[in-house]
JSON list of C-alpha atoms in Angstrom, two decimals:
[
{"chain": "A", "resi": 1, "resn": "UNK", "atom": "CA", "xyz": [-3.83, 17.22, -10.48]},
{"chain": "A", "resi": 2, "resn": "UNK", "atom": "CA", "xyz": [-4.02, 13.82, -12.15]},
{"chain": "A", "resi": 3, "resn": "UNK", "atom": "CA", "xyz": [-7.38, 13.19, -13.81]},
{"chain": "A", "resi": 4, "resn": "UNK", "atom": "CA", "xyz": [-8.55, 10.11, -15.67]},
{"chain": "A", "resi": 5, "resn": "UNK", "atom": "CA", "xyz": [-11.99, 10.18, -17.25]},
{"chain": "A", "resi": 6, "resn": "UNK", "atom": "CA", "xyz": [-13.44, 7.02, -18.75]},
{"chain": "A", "resi": 7, "resn": "UNK", "atom": "CA", "xyz": [-16.27, 6.92, -21.27]},
{"chain": "A", "resi": 8, "resn": "UNK", "atom": "CA", "xyz": [-17.92, 4.65, -23.81]},
{"chain": "A", "resi": 9, "resn": "UNK", "atom": "CA", "xyz": [-19.71, 2.22, -21.54]},
{"chain": "A", "resi": 10, "resn": "UNK", "atom": "CA", "xyz": [-23.30, 1.11, -21.84]},
{"chain": "A", "resi": 11, "resn": "UNK", "atom": "CA", "xyz": [-25.72, -1.76, -22.26]},
{"chain": "A", "resi": 12, "resn": "UNK", "atom": "CA", "xyz": [-24.87, -4.18, -25.06]},
{"chain": "A", "resi": 13, "resn": "UNK", "atom": "CA", "xyz": [-25.98, -7.65, -26.15]},
{"chain": "A", "resi": 14, "resn": "UNK", "atom": "CA", "xyz": [-23.79, -10.75, -25.80]},
{"chain": "A", "resi": 15, "resn": "UNK", "atom": "CA", "xyz": [-21.45, -11.13, -28.75]},
{"chain": "A", "resi": 16, "resn": "UNK", "atom": "CA", "xyz": [-21.30, -7.44, -29.51]},
{"chain": "A", "resi": 17, "resn": "UNK", "atom": "CA", "xyz": [-18.42, -4.97, -29.32]},
{"chain": "A", "resi": 18, "resn": "UNK", "atom": "CA", "xyz": [-17.67, -1.81, -27.41]},
{"chain": "A", "resi": 19, "resn": "UNK", "atom": "CA", "xyz": [-14.73, 0.61, -27.20]},
{"chain": "A", "resi": 20, "resn": "UNK", "atom": "CA", "xyz": [-13.87, 2.39, -23.98]},
{"chain": "A", "resi": 21, "resn": "UNK", "atom": "CA", "xyz": [-11.81, 5.56, -23.77]},
{"chain": "A", "resi": 22, "resn": "UNK", "atom": "CA", "xyz": [-9.86, 7.12, -20.93]},
{"chain": "A", "resi": 23, "resn": "UNK", "atom": "CA", "xyz": [-8.74, 10.72, -21.28]},
{"chain": "A", "resi": 24, "resn": "UNK", "atom": "CA", "xyz": [-5.80, 11.66, -19.08]},
{"chain": "A", "resi": 25, "resn": "UNK", "atom": "CA", "xyz": [-4.69, 15.06, -17.80]},
{"chain": "A", "resi": 26, "resn": "UNK", "atom": "CA", "xyz": [-2.45, 16.49, -15.11]},
{"chain": "A", "resi": 27, "resn": "UNK", "atom": "CA", "xyz": [0.61, 14.40, -15.99]},
{"chain": "A", "resi": 28, "resn": "UNK", "atom": "CA", "xyz": [2.78, 13.58, -18.99]},
{"chain": "A", "resi": 29, "resn": "UNK", "atom": "CA", "xyz": [0.63, 10.79, -20.40]},
{"chain": "A", "resi": 30, "resn": "UNK", "atom": "CA", "xyz": [3.24, 9.65, -22.92]},
{"chain": "A", "resi": 31, "resn": "UNK", "atom": "CA", "xyz": [5.69, 8.82, -20.12]},
{"chain": "A", "resi": 32, "resn": "UNK", "atom": "CA", "xyz": [3.56, 6.31, -18.23]},
{"chain": "A", "resi": 33, "resn": "UNK", "atom": "CA", "xyz": [2.14, 2.86, -18.72]},
{"chain": "A", "resi": 34, "resn": "UNK", "atom": "CA", "xyz": [-1.59, 2.47, -18.22]},
{"chain": "A", "resi": 35, "resn": "UNK", "atom": "CA", "xyz": [-3.84, -0.26, -16.87]},
{"chain": "A", "resi": 36, "resn": "UNK", "atom": "CA", "xyz": [-7.42, -1.34, -17.33]},
{"chain": "A", "resi": 37, "resn": "UNK", "atom": "CA", "xyz": [-8.94, -2.93, -14.23]},
{"chain": "A", "resi": 38, "resn": "UNK", "atom": "CA", "xyz": [-12.54, -4.03, -13.80]},
{"chain": "A", "resi": 39, "resn": "UNK", "atom": "CA", "xyz": [-14.95, -4.81, -10.98]},
{"chain": "A", "resi": 40, "resn": "UNK", "atom": "CA", "xyz": [-18.05, -6.93, -11.47]},
{"chain": "A", "resi": 41, "resn": "UNK", "atom": "CA", "xyz": [-21.07, -5.87, -9.41]},
{"chain": "A", "resi": 42, "resn": "UNK", "atom": "CA", "xyz": [-20.52, -6.61, -5.73]},
{"chain": "A", "resi": 43, "resn": "UNK", "atom": "CA", "xyz": [-17.22, -8.33, -6.56]},
{"chain": "A", "resi": 44, "resn": "UNK", "atom": "CA", "xyz": [-13.52, -7.62, -6.15]},
{"chain": "A", "resi": 45, "resn": "UNK", "atom": "CA", "xyz": [-10.98, -6.05, -8.48]},
{"chain": "A", "resi": 46, "resn": "UNK", "atom": "CA", "xyz": [-9.68, -7.84, -11.58]},
{"chain": "A", "resi": 47, "resn": "UNK", "atom": "CA", "xyz": [-6.73, -6.56, -13.57]},
{"chain": "A", "resi": 48, "resn": "UNK", "atom": "CA", "xyz": [-7.29, -7.03, -17.29]},
{"chain": "A", "resi": 49, "resn": "UNK", "atom": "CA", "xyz": [-4.64, -5.19, -19.31]},
{"chain": "A", "resi": 50, "resn": "UNK", "atom": "CA", "xyz": [-1.44, -3.13, -19.24]},
{"chain": "A", "resi": 51, "resn": "UNK", "atom": "CA", "xyz": [0.18, -1.08, -22.00]},
{"chain": "A", "resi": 52, "resn": "UNK", "atom": "CA", "xyz": [3.64, 0.45, -21.84]},
{"chain": "A", "resi": 53, "resn": "UNK", "atom": "CA", "xyz": [4.15, 4.19, -22.27]},
{"chain": "A", "resi": 54, "resn": "UNK", "atom": "CA", "xyz": [5.20, 3.73, -25.90]},
{"chain": "A", "resi": 55, "resn": "UNK", "atom": "CA", "xyz": [2.85, 0.83, -26.74]},
{"chain": "A", "resi": 56, "resn": "UNK", "atom": "CA", "xyz": [5.90, -1.43, -27.11]},
{"chain": "A", "resi": 57, "resn": "UNK", "atom": "CA", "xyz": [4.43, -4.03, -24.78]},
{"chain": "A", "resi": 58, "resn": "UNK", "atom": "CA", "xyz": [0.88, -5.06, -23.99]},
{"chain": "A", "resi": 59, "resn": "UNK", "atom": "CA", "xyz": [-0.27, -7.66, -21.48]},
{"chain": "A", "resi": 60, "resn": "UNK", "atom": "CA", "xyz": [-3.69, -9.21, -20.90]},
{"chain": "A", "resi": 61, "resn": "UNK", "atom": "CA", "xyz": [-5.49, -11.35, -18.39]},
{"chain": "A", "resi": 62, "resn": "UNK", "atom": "CA", "xyz": [-6.37, -14.78, -19.71]},
{"chain": "A", "resi": 63, "resn": "UNK", "atom": "CA", "xyz": [-10.06, -13.96, -19.26]},
{"chain": "A", "resi": 64, "resn": "UNK", "atom": "CA", "xyz": [-9.91, -11.30, -22.01]},
{"chain": "A", "resi": 65, "resn": "UNK", "atom": "CA", "xyz": [-6.96, -12.39, -24.17]},
{"chain": "A", "resi": 66, "resn": "UNK", "atom": "CA", "xyz": [-7.92, -12.58, -27.82]},
{"chain": "A", "resi": 67, "resn": "UNK", "atom": "CA", "xyz": [-11.15, -10.60, -27.26]},
{"chain": "A", "resi": 68, "resn": "UNK", "atom": "CA", "xyz": [-9.95, -7.29, -25.81]},
{"chain": "A", "resi": 69, "resn": "UNK", "atom": "CA", "xyz": [-7.30, -4.93, -27.18]},
{"chain": "A", "resi": 70, "resn": "UNK", "atom": "CA", "xyz": [-5.60, -2.17, -25.22]},
{"chain": "A", "resi": 71, "resn": "UNK", "atom": "CA", "xyz": [-4.18, 0.77, -27.17]},
{"chain": "A", "resi": 72, "resn": "UNK", "atom": "CA", "xyz": [-3.28, 4.40, -26.71]},
{"chain": "A", "resi": 73, "resn": "UNK", "atom": "CA", "xyz": [-2.89, 7.63, -28.63]},
{"chain": "A", "resi": 74, "resn": "UNK", "atom": "CA", "xyz": [-0.26, 9.73, -26.91]},
{"chain": "A", "resi": 75, "resn": "UNK", "atom": "CA", "xyz": [-1.06, 12.71, -29.13]},
{"chain": "A", "resi": 76, "resn": "UNK", "atom": "CA", "xyz": [-4.57, 12.72, -27.68]},
{"chain": "A", "resi": 77, "resn": "UNK", "atom": "CA", "xyz": [-3.66, 11.70, -24.11]},
{"chain": "A", "resi": 78, "resn": "UNK", "atom": "CA", "xyz": [-6.12, 8.88, -24.50]},
{"chain": "A", "resi": 79, "resn": "UNK", "atom": "CA", "xyz": [-6.15, 5.21, -23.56]},
{"chain": "A", "resi": 80, "resn": "UNK", "atom": "CA", "xyz": [-8.52, 2.75, -25.21]},
{"chain": "A", "resi": 81, "resn": "UNK", "atom": "CA", "xyz": [-9.97, -0.68, -24.57]},
{"chain": "A", "resi": 82, "resn": "UNK", "atom": "CA", "xyz": [-11.60, -2.36, -27.53]},
{"chain": "A", "resi": 83, "resn": "UNK", "atom": "CA", "xyz": [-13.85, -5.18, -26.38]},
{"chain": "A", "resi": 84, "resn": "UNK", "atom": "CA", "xyz": [-15.17, -7.81, -28.78]},
{"chain": "A", "resi": 85, "resn": "UNK", "atom": "CA", "xyz": [-17.29, -10.94, -28.37]},
{"chain": "A", "resi": 86, "resn": "UNK", "atom": "CA", "xyz": [-18.65, -9.58, -25.12]},
{"chain": "A", "resi": 87, "resn": "UNK", "atom": "CA", "xyz": [-20.09, -12.03, -22.60]},
{"chain": "A", "resi": 88, "resn": "UNK", "atom": "CA", "xyz": [-22.36, -11.61, -19.61]},
{"chain": "A", "resi": 89, "resn": "UNK", "atom": "CA", "xyz": [-19.35, -12.18, -17.34]},
{"chain": "A", "resi": 90, "resn": "UNK", "atom": "CA", "xyz": [-17.74, -9.03, -18.79]},
{"chain": "A", "resi": 91, "resn": "UNK", "atom": "CA", "xyz": [-20.40, -6.96, -17.02]},
{"chain": "A", "resi": 92, "resn": "UNK", "atom": "CA", "xyz": [-18.43, -4.69, -14.71]},
{"chain": "A", "resi": 93, "resn": "UNK", "atom": "CA", "xyz": [-17.23, -1.23, -13.86]},
{"chain": "A", "resi": 94, "resn": "UNK", "atom": "CA", "xyz": [-14.11, -0.59, -15.91]},
{"chain": "A", "resi": 95, "resn": "UNK", "atom": "CA", "xyz": [-11.37, 1.60, -14.49]},
{"chain": "A", "resi": 96, "resn": "UNK", "atom": "CA", "xyz": [-8.31, 2.98, -16.19]},
{"chain": "A", "resi": 97, "resn": "UNK", "atom": "CA", "xyz": [-5.32, 3.57, -13.94]},
{"chain": "A", "resi": 98, "resn": "UNK", "atom": "CA", "xyz": [-1.98, 5.28, -14.36]},
{"chain": "A", "resi": 99, "resn": "UNK", "atom": "CA", "xyz": [0.92, 2.89, -13.89]},
{"chain": "A", "resi": 100, "resn": "UNK", "atom": "CA", "xyz": [3.96, 3.77, -11.84]},
{"chain": "A", "resi": 101, "resn": "UNK", "atom": "CA", "xyz": [6.53, 0.99, -12.04]},
{"chain": "A", "resi": 102, "resn": "UNK", "atom": "CA", "xyz": [3.64, -1.38, -12.86]},
{"chain": "A", "resi": 103, "resn": "UNK", "atom": "CA", "xyz": [1.79, -0.22, -9.74]},
{"chain": "A", "resi": 104, "resn": "UNK", "atom": "CA", "xyz": [-1.72, 1.15, -10.42]},
{"chain": "A", "resi": 105, "resn": "UNK", "atom": "CA", "xyz": [-1.33, 4.66, -9.13]},
{"chain": "A", "resi": 106, "resn": "UNK", "atom": "CA", "xyz": [-4.23, 6.99, -9.82]},
{"chain": "A", "resi": 107, "resn": "UNK", "atom": "CA", "xyz": [-7.58, 5.54, -10.90]},
{"chain": "A", "resi": 108, "resn": "UNK", "atom": "CA", "xyz": [-10.40, 7.04, -12.92]},
{"chain": "A", "resi": 109, "resn": "UNK", "atom": "CA", "xyz": [-13.97, 7.13, -11.68]},
{"chain": "A", "resi": 110, "resn": "UNK", "atom": "CA", "xyz": [-14.91, 4.16, -13.84]},
{"chain": "A", "resi": 111, "resn": "UNK", "atom": "CA", "xyz": [-17.38, 3.41, -16.62]},
{"chain": "A", "resi": 112, "resn": "UNK", "atom": "CA", "xyz": [-20.08, 0.76, -16.46]},
{"chain": "A", "resi": 113, "resn": "UNK", "atom": "CA", "xyz": [-20.41, -1.96, -19.08]},
{"chain": "A", "resi": 114, "resn": "UNK", "atom": "CA", "xyz": [-23.47, -4.20, -18.97]},
{"chain": "A", "resi": 115, "resn": "UNK", "atom": "CA", "xyz": [-23.72, -7.21, -21.27]},
{"chain": "A", "resi": 116, "resn": "UNK", "atom": "CA", "xyz": [-27.23, -8.59, -21.34]},
{"chain": "A", "resi": 117, "resn": "UNK", "atom": "CA", "xyz": [-29.80, -9.78, -23.84]},
{"chain": "B", "resi": 1, "resn": "UNK", "atom": "CA", "xyz": [-0.49, -16.65, -11.33]},
{"chain": "B", "resi": 2, "resn": "UNK", "atom": "CA", "xyz": [0.39, -15.30, -7.89]},
{"chain": "B", "resi": 3, "resn": "UNK", "atom": "CA", "xyz": [-2.48, -15.83, -5.46]},
{"chain": "B", "resi": 4, "resn": "UNK", "atom": "CA", "xyz": [-3.23, -13.15, -2.89]},
{"chain": "B", "resi": 5, "resn": "UNK", "atom": "CA", "xyz": [-5.07, -14.20, 0.25]},
{"chain": "B", "resi": 6, "resn": "UNK", "atom": "CA", "xyz": [-6.57, -11.55, 2.50]},
{"chain": "B", "resi": 7, "resn": "UNK", "atom": "CA", "xyz": [-8.03, -11.90, 5.97]},
{"chain": "B", "resi": 8, "resn": "UNK", "atom": "CA", "xyz": [-10.34, -11.26, 7.62]},
{"chain": "B", "resi": 9, "resn": "UNK", "atom": "CA", "xyz": [-13.20, -10.93, 5.14]},
{"chain": "B", "resi": 10, "resn": "UNK", "atom": "CA", "xyz": [-14.66, -8.17, 7.26]},
{"chain": "B", "resi": 11, "resn": "UNK", "atom": "CA", "xyz": [-13.86, -6.32, 10.45]},
{"chain": "B", "resi": 12, "resn": "UNK", "atom": "CA", "xyz": [-16.02, -4.10, 12.66]},
{"chain": "B", "resi": 13, "resn": "UNK", "atom": "CA", "xyz": [-14.14, -1.51, 14.68]},
{"chain": "B", "resi": 14, "resn": "UNK", "atom": "CA", "xyz": [-15.10, 1.00, 17.35]},
{"chain": "B", "resi": 15, "resn": "UNK", "atom": "CA", "xyz": [-13.97, 4.52, 16.46]},
{"chain": "B", "resi": 16, "resn": "UNK", "atom": "CA", "xyz": [-10.63, 5.25, 18.05]},
{"chain": "B", "resi": 17, "resn": "UNK", "atom": "CA", "xyz": [-9.53, 1.62, 18.11]},
{"chain": "B", "resi": 18, "resn": "UNK", "atom": "CA", "xyz": [-7.13, -0.11, 15.73]},
{"chain": "B", "resi": 19, "resn": "UNK", "atom": "CA", "xyz": [-7.64, -2.64, 12.97]},
{"chain": "B", "resi": 20, "resn": "UNK", "atom": "CA", "xyz": [-5.23, -4.95, 11.18]},
{"chain": "B", "resi": 21, "resn": "UNK", "atom": "CA", "xyz": [-5.62, -6.65, 7.83]},
{"chain": "B", "resi": 22, "resn": "UNK", "atom": "CA", "xyz": [-3.45, -9.49, 6.61]},
{"chain": "B", "resi": 23, "resn": "UNK", "atom": "CA", "xyz": [-2.39, -10.29, 3.06]},
{"chain": "B", "resi": 24, "resn": "UNK", "atom": "CA", "xyz": [-0.43, -13.34, 1.99]},
{"chain": "B", "resi": 25, "resn": "UNK", "atom": "CA", "xyz": [1.03, -14.04, -1.42]},
{"chain": "B", "resi": 26, "resn": "UNK", "atom": "CA", "xyz": [1.70, -17.47, -2.91]},
{"chain": "B", "resi": 27, "resn": "UNK", "atom": "CA", "xyz": [5.16, -16.31, -4.00]},
{"chain": "B", "resi": 28, "resn": "UNK", "atom": "CA", "xyz": [7.67, -13.88, -2.56]},
{"chain": "B", "resi": 29, "resn": "UNK", "atom": "CA", "xyz": [7.03, -10.37, -3.88]},
{"chain": "B", "resi": 30, "resn": "UNK", "atom": "CA", "xyz": [10.63, -9.32, -3.30]},
{"chain": "B", "resi": 31, "resn": "UNK", "atom": "CA", "xyz": [12.35, -8.56, -6.59]},
{"chain": "B", "resi": 32, "resn": "UNK", "atom": "CA", "xyz": [16.10, -8.93, -7.07]},
{"chain": "B", "resi": 33, "resn": "UNK", "atom": "CA", "xyz": [16.23, -5.12, -7.22]},
{"chain": "B", "resi": 34, "resn": "UNK", "atom": "CA", "xyz": [15.28, -5.01, -3.56]},
{"chain": "B", "resi": 35, "resn": "UNK", "atom": "CA", "xyz": [11.78, -3.68, -4.14]},
{"chain": "B", "resi": 36, "resn": "UNK", "atom": "CA", "xyz": [8.76, -5.55, -2.84]},
{"chain": "B", "resi": 37, "resn": "UNK", "atom": "CA", "xyz": [5.90, -5.22, -5.30]},
{"chain": "B", "resi": 38, "resn": "UNK", "atom": "CA", "xyz": [2.97, -4.98, -2.90]},
{"chain": "B", "resi": 39, "resn": "UNK", "atom": "CA", "xyz": [0.49, -2.15, -2.44]},
{"chain": "B", "resi": 40, "resn": "UNK", "atom": "CA", "xyz": [-2.66, -1.46, -0.45]},
{"chain": "B", "resi": 41, "resn": "UNK", "atom": "CA", "xyz": [-5.78, 0.35, -1.66]},
{"chain": "B", "resi": 42, "resn": "UNK", "atom": "CA", "xyz": [-8.97, 1.60, -0.06]},
{"chain": "B", "resi": 43, "resn": "UNK", "atom": "CA", "xyz": [-12.21, 1.65, -1.99]},
{"chain": "B", "resi": 44, "resn": "UNK", "atom": "CA", "xyz": [-14.72, 3.84, -0.18]},
{"chain": "B", "resi": 45, "resn": "UNK", "atom": "CA", "xyz": [-18.42, 3.19, -0.89]},
{"chain": "B", "resi": 46, "resn": "UNK", "atom": "CA", "xyz": [-19.35, 4.12, -4.49]},
{"chain": "B", "resi": 47, "resn": "UNK", "atom": "CA", "xyz": [-15.82, 5.40, -5.17]},
{"chain": "B", "resi": 48, "resn": "UNK", "atom": "CA", "xyz": [-12.85, 4.18, -7.16]},
{"chain": "B", "resi": 49, "resn": "UNK", "atom": "CA", "xyz": [-9.90, 2.65, -5.30]},
{"chain": "B", "resi": 50, "resn": "UNK", "atom": "CA", "xyz": [-7.22, 4.95, -3.98]},
{"chain": "B", "resi": 51, "resn": "UNK", "atom": "CA", "xyz": [-3.61, 4.06, -3.25]},
{"chain": "B", "resi": 52, "resn": "UNK", "atom": "CA", "xyz": [-2.79, 3.97, 0.46]},
{"chain": "B", "resi": 53, "resn": "UNK", "atom": "CA", "xyz": [0.59, 2.28, 0.74]},
{"chain": "B", "resi": 54, "resn": "UNK", "atom": "CA", "xyz": [3.21, 1.09, -1.73]},
{"chain": "B", "resi": 55, "resn": "UNK", "atom": "CA", "xyz": [6.29, -1.12, -1.38]},
{"chain": "B", "resi": 56, "resn": "UNK", "atom": "CA", "xyz": [5.00, -2.55, 1.91]},
{"chain": "B", "resi": 57, "resn": "UNK", "atom": "CA", "xyz": [5.23, 0.53, 4.08]},
{"chain": "B", "resi": 58, "resn": "UNK", "atom": "CA", "xyz": [5.46, 3.76, 2.06]},
{"chain": "B", "resi": 59, "resn": "UNK", "atom": "CA", "xyz": [2.53, 6.09, 2.54]},
{"chain": "B", "resi": 60, "resn": "UNK", "atom": "CA", "xyz": [1.02, 7.48, -0.64]},
{"chain": "B", "resi": 61, "resn": "UNK", "atom": "CA", "xyz": [0.73, 11.23, -0.96]},
{"chain": "B", "resi": 62, "resn": "UNK", "atom": "CA", "xyz": [-2.04, 12.74, 1.12]},
{"chain": "B", "resi": 63, "resn": "UNK", "atom": "CA", "xyz": [-2.75, 9.55, 3.08]},
{"chain": "B", "resi": 64, "resn": "UNK", "atom": "CA", "xyz": [-3.21, 9.83, 6.82]},
{"chain": "B", "resi": 65, "resn": "UNK", "atom": "CA", "xyz": [-0.36, 8.71, 9.05]},
{"chain": "B", "resi": 66, "resn": "UNK", "atom": "CA", "xyz": [-2.86, 6.51, 10.88]},
{"chain": "B", "resi": 67, "resn": "UNK", "atom": "CA", "xyz": [-2.24, 3.97, 8.10]},
{"chain": "B", "resi": 68, "resn": "UNK", "atom": "CA", "xyz": [0.88, 1.85, 8.23]},
{"chain": "B", "resi": 69, "resn": "UNK", "atom": "CA", "xyz": [2.14, -1.23, 6.44]},
{"chain": "B", "resi": 70, "resn": "UNK", "atom": "CA", "xyz": [4.57, -3.93, 7.41]},
{"chain": "B", "resi": 71, "resn": "UNK", "atom": "CA", "xyz": [5.78, -7.35, 6.37]},
{"chain": "B", "resi": 72, "resn": "UNK", "atom": "CA", "xyz": [8.16, -8.98, 3.98]},
{"chain": "B", "resi": 73, "resn": "UNK", "atom": "CA", "xyz": [8.38, -11.70, 1.37]},
{"chain": "B", "resi": 74, "resn": "UNK", "atom": "CA", "xyz": [4.94, -13.27, 1.38]},
{"chain": "B", "resi": 75, "resn": "UNK", "atom": "CA", "xyz": [3.30, -11.92, 4.54]},
{"chain": "B", "resi": 76, "resn": "UNK", "atom": "CA", "xyz": [2.03, -8.37, 4.84]},
{"chain": "B", "resi": 77, "resn": "UNK", "atom": "CA", "xyz": [-0.11, -6.36, 7.24]},
{"chain": "B", "resi": 78, "resn": "UNK", "atom": "CA", "xyz": [-2.02, -3.12, 6.96]},
{"chain": "B", "resi": 79, "resn": "UNK", "atom": "CA", "xyz": [-2.72, -1.42, 10.27]},
{"chain": "B", "resi": 80, "resn": "UNK", "atom": "CA", "xyz": [-5.20, 1.37, 10.77]},
{"chain": "B", "resi": 81, "resn": "UNK", "atom": "CA", "xyz": [-4.75, 3.23, 14.04]},
{"chain": "B", "resi": 82, "resn": "UNK", "atom": "CA", "xyz": [-7.43, 5.32, 15.73]},
{"chain": "B", "resi": 83, "resn": "UNK", "atom": "CA", "xyz": [-10.07, 4.29, 13.22]},
{"chain": "B", "resi": 84, "resn": "UNK", "atom": "CA", "xyz": [-12.39, 7.04, 12.00]},
{"chain": "B", "resi": 85, "resn": "UNK", "atom": "CA", "xyz": [-15.72, 6.85, 10.18]},
{"chain": "B", "resi": 86, "resn": "UNK", "atom": "CA", "xyz": [-14.03, 7.98, 6.94]},
{"chain": "B", "resi": 87, "resn": "UNK", "atom": "CA", "xyz": [-12.00, 4.74, 6.96]},
{"chain": "B", "resi": 88, "resn": "UNK", "atom": "CA", "xyz": [-15.09, 2.71, 6.07]},
{"chain": "B", "resi": 89, "resn": "UNK", "atom": "CA", "xyz": [-14.74, 0.77, 2.84]},
{"chain": "B", "resi": 90, "resn": "UNK", "atom": "CA", "xyz": [-13.04, -2.23, 1.32]},
{"chain": "B", "resi": 91, "resn": "UNK", "atom": "CA", "xyz": [-9.28, -2.66, 1.56]},
{"chain": "B", "resi": 92, "resn": "UNK", "atom": "CA", "xyz": [-7.37, -4.53, -1.13]},
{"chain": "B", "resi": 93, "resn": "UNK", "atom": "CA", "xyz": [-3.80, -5.68, -1.41]},
{"chain": "B", "resi": 94, "resn": "UNK", "atom": "CA", "xyz": [-2.29, -6.19, -4.87]},
{"chain": "B", "resi": 95, "resn": "UNK", "atom": "CA", "xyz": [0.90, -7.70, -6.21]},
{"chain": "B", "resi": 96, "resn": "UNK", "atom": "CA", "xyz": [2.48, -6.14, -9.27]},
{"chain": "B", "resi": 97, "resn": "UNK", "atom": "CA", "xyz": [5.64, -8.25, -9.39]},
{"chain": "B", "resi": 98, "resn": "UNK", "atom": "CA", "xyz": [4.26, -10.17, -12.34]},
{"chain": "B", "resi": 99, "resn": "UNK", "atom": "CA", "xyz": [1.46, -10.01, -14.83]},
{"chain": "B", "resi": 100, "resn": "UNK", "atom": "CA", "xyz": [-1.29, -10.77, -14.36]},
{"chain": "B", "resi": 101, "resn": "UNK", "atom": "CA", "xyz": [-1.47, -8.35, -11.46]},
{"chain": "B", "resi": 102, "resn": "UNK", "atom": "CA", "xyz": [-3.57, -10.02, -8.80]},
{"chain": "B", "resi": 103, "resn": "UNK", "atom": "CA", "xyz": [-5.65, -8.53, -6.01]},
{"chain": "B", "resi": 104, "resn": "UNK", "atom": "CA", "xyz": [-6.67, -9.92, -2.67]},
{"chain": "B", "resi": 105, "resn": "UNK", "atom": "CA", "xyz": [-10.38, -10.57, -2.28]},
{"chain": "B", "resi": 106, "resn": "UNK", "atom": "CA", "xyz": [-10.81, -7.52, -0.10]},
{"chain": "B", "resi": 107, "resn": "UNK", "atom": "CA", "xyz": [-11.51, -6.78, 3.56]},
{"chain": "B", "resi": 108, "resn": "UNK", "atom": "CA", "xyz": [-14.59, -4.76, 4.46]},
{"chain": "B", "resi": 109, "resn": "UNK", "atom": "CA", "xyz": [-14.10, -2.36, 7.35]},
{"chain": "B", "resi": 110, "resn": "UNK", "atom": "CA", "xyz": [-17.23, -1.27, 9.19]},
{"chain": "B", "resi": 111, "resn": "UNK", "atom": "CA", "xyz": [-17.77, 0.94, 12.18]},
{"chain": "B", "resi": 112, "resn": "UNK", "atom": "CA", "xyz": [-19.40, -0.53, 15.30]}
]
């Protein structure tokens, strides 16, 4: 059974940094691309980043480009999202999702990030 | 960026009846490889989204046959037959032909 478990969220002040993790199990993590997708409170879904299975390519939404970095450690079956210069508009539930041909396939349960002074 | 337009914003359905949700893209989602890069998801209350349908009409594993998808190019429809209370939630379409992936704004399904 595919499982994706996010962690690392919390309440932080504007301008600060945070690093999210997503531990994967139930599939060969090193063979699949992975997404980060977020959802602001009471809002819709916003894709923010994609990383290829071998980290050879990374793509970002304009809203986070230059501030967020997606990475992975295939030896630890773990996906990361490093978030810098956080803004109030980054407040959201952050989901990691397994990618199948670029399609978000299985999603984690999400981790909440709140940016507030 | 490819814009995804969903309608209606919300729909209220009597159990046992059908519901249809429309999704339009600002660009054809048909790739030269013959695959259409469009999927549908359901986000039940307080849950993460789950894949319902991929490539227009293919049912994801474990998804009820009451769900069906149709369409082509830029116009797509999700139909839910014999609606049940467990179908309550927000339905999203998404294009993954190009980055950034873009989602429709969502359609909230409620039970009358």
